[in-house]
Coordinates of C-alpha atoms in Angstrom, one line a residue:
M271 CA -18.7 8.4 -10.0
T272 CA -15.8 8.3 -7.5
L273 CA -14.6 4.9 -6.4
R274 CA -13.4 5.5 -2.5
L275 CA -10.9 3.0 -0.8
A276 CA -10.0 3.3 2.9
I277 CA -7.0 2.0 4.0
R278 CA -5.8 1.2 7.9
F279 CA -2.3 0.2 9.4
P280 CA -3.3 -2.0 12.3
A281 CA 0.2 -2.3 13.2
G282 CA 0.6 1.7 12.9
H283 CA 3.9 1.5 10.3
Y284 CA 4.2 2.1 6.3
H285 CA 6.9 0.7 5.4
A286 CA 7.9 1.1 1.7
T287 CA 11.1 2.1 -0.3
P288 CA 10.8 4.5 -3.3
W289 CA 11.4 3.2 -6.6
G290 CA 14.9 3.8 -7.8
R291 CA 16.1 3.8 -4.0
H292 CA 17.9 1.0 -1.9
V293 CA 16.4 0.0 1.0
N294 CA 19.8 1.4 3.2
E295 CA 19.3 4.7 2.5
G296 CA 16.4 4.9 4.7
D297 CA 13.4 6.9 2.8
V298 CA 10.0 6.2 2.4
E299 CA 7.6 6.5 -0.1
W300 CA 5.1 8.0 1.7
P301 CA 2.1 8.7 0.4
P302 CA 2.2 5.2 -1.4
S303 CA 2.6 5.8 -4.9
P304 CA -0.6 4.4 -7.3
W305 CA 1.3 2.0 -8.9
R306 CA 2.2 0.4 -5.4
L307 CA -1.6 0.3 -5.0
Y308 CA -2.1 -1.2 -8.3
R309 CA 0.6 -3.7 -8.1
A310 CA -1.0 -4.9 -4.8
L311 CA -4.0 -5.8 -6.2
L312 CA -3.5 -7.6 -8.9
A313 CA -1.0 -9.8 -6.3
A314 CA -4.1 -10.0 -4.1
G315 CA -5.6 -11.5 -7.4
F316 CA -2.9 -14.2 -8.2
T317 CA -2.3 -15.2 -4.3
K318 CA -5.5 -14.8 -2.9
L319 CA -8.0 -15.3 -5.5
G320 CA -7.0 -18.0 -7.6
W321 CA -6.4 -16.6 -10.9
T322 CA -3.6 -17.8 -13.2
E323 CA -3.3 -14.9 -15.5
A324 CA -5.5 -11.5 -14.8
P325 CA -9.4 -11.7 -15.8
P326 CA -10.8 -9.3 -18.6
D327 CA -12.5 -7.0 -15.2
A328 CA -9.3 -7.1 -13.8
R329 CA -7.2 -5.9 -17.1
T330 CA -9.8 -2.9 -17.2
L331 CA -10.4 -2.1 -13.8
I332 CA -6.6 -1.5 -13.7
E333 CA -6.7 0.4 -16.7
K334 CA -9.6 2.7 -15.3
L335 CA -7.8 3.4 -12.7
A336 CA -4.5 4.7 -14.0
A337 CA -6.2 6.9 -16.2
V338 CA -6.9 9.2 -14.0
T339 CA -4.7 10.6 -11.4
P340 CA -6.3 9.5 -7.7
E341 CA -7.0 12.1 -5.3
L342 CA -5.2 11.2 -1.9
H343 CA -6.7 12.0 1.8
L344 CA -3.7 11.7 4.0
P345 CA -3.3 11.0 7.8
R346 CA -1.2 12.5 9.8
A347 CA 2.1 10.7 9.7
A348 CA 5.5 11.1 11.0
L349 CA 8.8 9.2 9.5
G350 CA 11.1 7.3 11.7
H351 CA 13.6 4.6 11.6
S352 CA 15.3 1.6 13.5
R353 CA 18.9 0.4 13.3
H354 CA 19.5 -3.3 13.4
Y355 CA 23.2 -4.4 13.2
M356 CA 22.8 -8.1 11.4
P357 CA 25.4 -11.2 11.5
I358 CA 27.2 -12.3 8.9
S359 CA 28.5 -15.7 9.6
E360 CA 31.0 -16.8 6.8
G361 CA 32.7 -20.0 8.3
R362 CA 34.5 -18.8 11.3
T363 CA 34.5 -15.3 10.6
S364 CA 31.8 -13.4 11.5
T365 CA 30.7 -10.1 11.6
T366 CA 28.0 -7.3 11.3
T367 CA 26.5 -5.5 9.2
K368 CA 24.2 -2.4 9.8
V369 CA 20.5 -2.3 8.2
V370 CA 17.7 0.1 8.3
D371 CA 14.0 -0.1 8.3
A372 CA 13.0 3.2 7.5
F373 CA 9.0 3.5 8.2
A374 CA 5.7 6.2 8.4
A375 CA 3.6 5.4 11.7
I376 CA 0.3 6.0 11.5
E377 CA -2.1 6.2 14.2
R378 CA -3.8 2.7 14.7
D379 CA -7.4 4.7 15.3
E380 CA -9.8 6.2 12.5
S381 CA -7.8 9.2 12.4
G382 CA -4.8 6.5 11.0
V383 CA -7.0 6.1 7.8
L384 CA -5.3 6.9 4.2
G385 CA -8.3 7.6 1.7
I386 CA -7.6 7.1 -1.7
A387 CA -10.3 8.4 -4.5
W388 CA -10.7 7.9 -8.1
D389 CA -13.5 9.8 -10.0
V390 CA -14.1 6.7 -12.7
E391 CA -17.2 5.0 -14.2
L392 CA -16.9 1.2 -13.1
S393 CA -18.9 -1.7 -13.4
Q394 CA -20.9 -3.5 -11.4
S395 CA -18.7 -6.5 -11.7
E396 CA -15.6 -4.3 -11.3
L397 CA -17.2 -2.8 -8.7
E398 CA -18.0 -6.3 -7.0
L399 CA -14.1 -7.6 -7.9
V400 CA -13.0 -4.1 -6.3
D401 CA -14.7 -5.7 -3.0
A402 CA -13.0 -9.2 -3.4
L403 CA -9.6 -7.4 -3.8
V404 CA -9.3 -5.2 -1.3
A405 CA -11.2 -7.7 1.3
T406 CA -7.9 -9.8 0.8
L407 CA -5.0 -7.5 0.6
G408 CA -3.1 -8.2 3.6
Y409 CA -0.2 -5.5 3.6
L410 CA 0.7 -2.9 0.8
G411 CA 4.2 -2.0 0.3
R412 CA 6.8 -4.4 2.3
A413 CA 5.0 -7.2 4.3
E414 CA 5.5 -5.9 7.9
S415 CA 2.7 -3.4 6.5
W416 CA -0.3 -4.5 7.5
V417 CA -3.5 -3.2 6.0
A418 CA -6.9 -3.6 6.2
A419 CA -8.6 -2.1 3.6
E420 CA -12.7 -1.7 2.6
R421 CA -14.3 0.2 -0.6
V422 CA -16.7 2.9 1.0
T423 CA -19.0 5.6 -0.2
A424 CA -17.7 8.8 1.9
F425 CA -14.4 9.4 3.9
R426 CA -14.6 10.0 7.6
P427 CA -15.2 13.9 8.5
G428 CA -12.2 15.4 9.1
L429 CA -10.0 13.8 6.2
S430 CA -9.3 16.4 3.9
P431 CA -7.4 15.9 0.5
C432 CA -3.8 16.7 0.5

């Protein structure tokens, strides 16, 4: 069996800093690492589904997904950044500091879908949990990286693995 997730970026941007890098270095973690998606799924369970601890199906789901390397189907993306000069006020003294906002720009239409596939065997309850989690997934990476995710049986034509 293959589990396939299709993730769209409605705002057209993906913001995520690679592990071990400072946000102002201007690097973007593209494509998203699997651990980032697993963490986002678990966070959705705790924040949206009301978990106080991960249920057994969530534990086995993440263990099964983490045990295999997912196949990624990447949309075209262009890396970019903006620079903001944020004010810093301390008493009567004020200055500015530069903040870099790095991102991957991705099409908002069907050509901008990120596909992720795992060759795993999941139980019916694990599949139902995947559906519940991805339905509540609001962002991936930083909070301004809005996503709409769903489980699909196949990826759109023309979306090839990398």
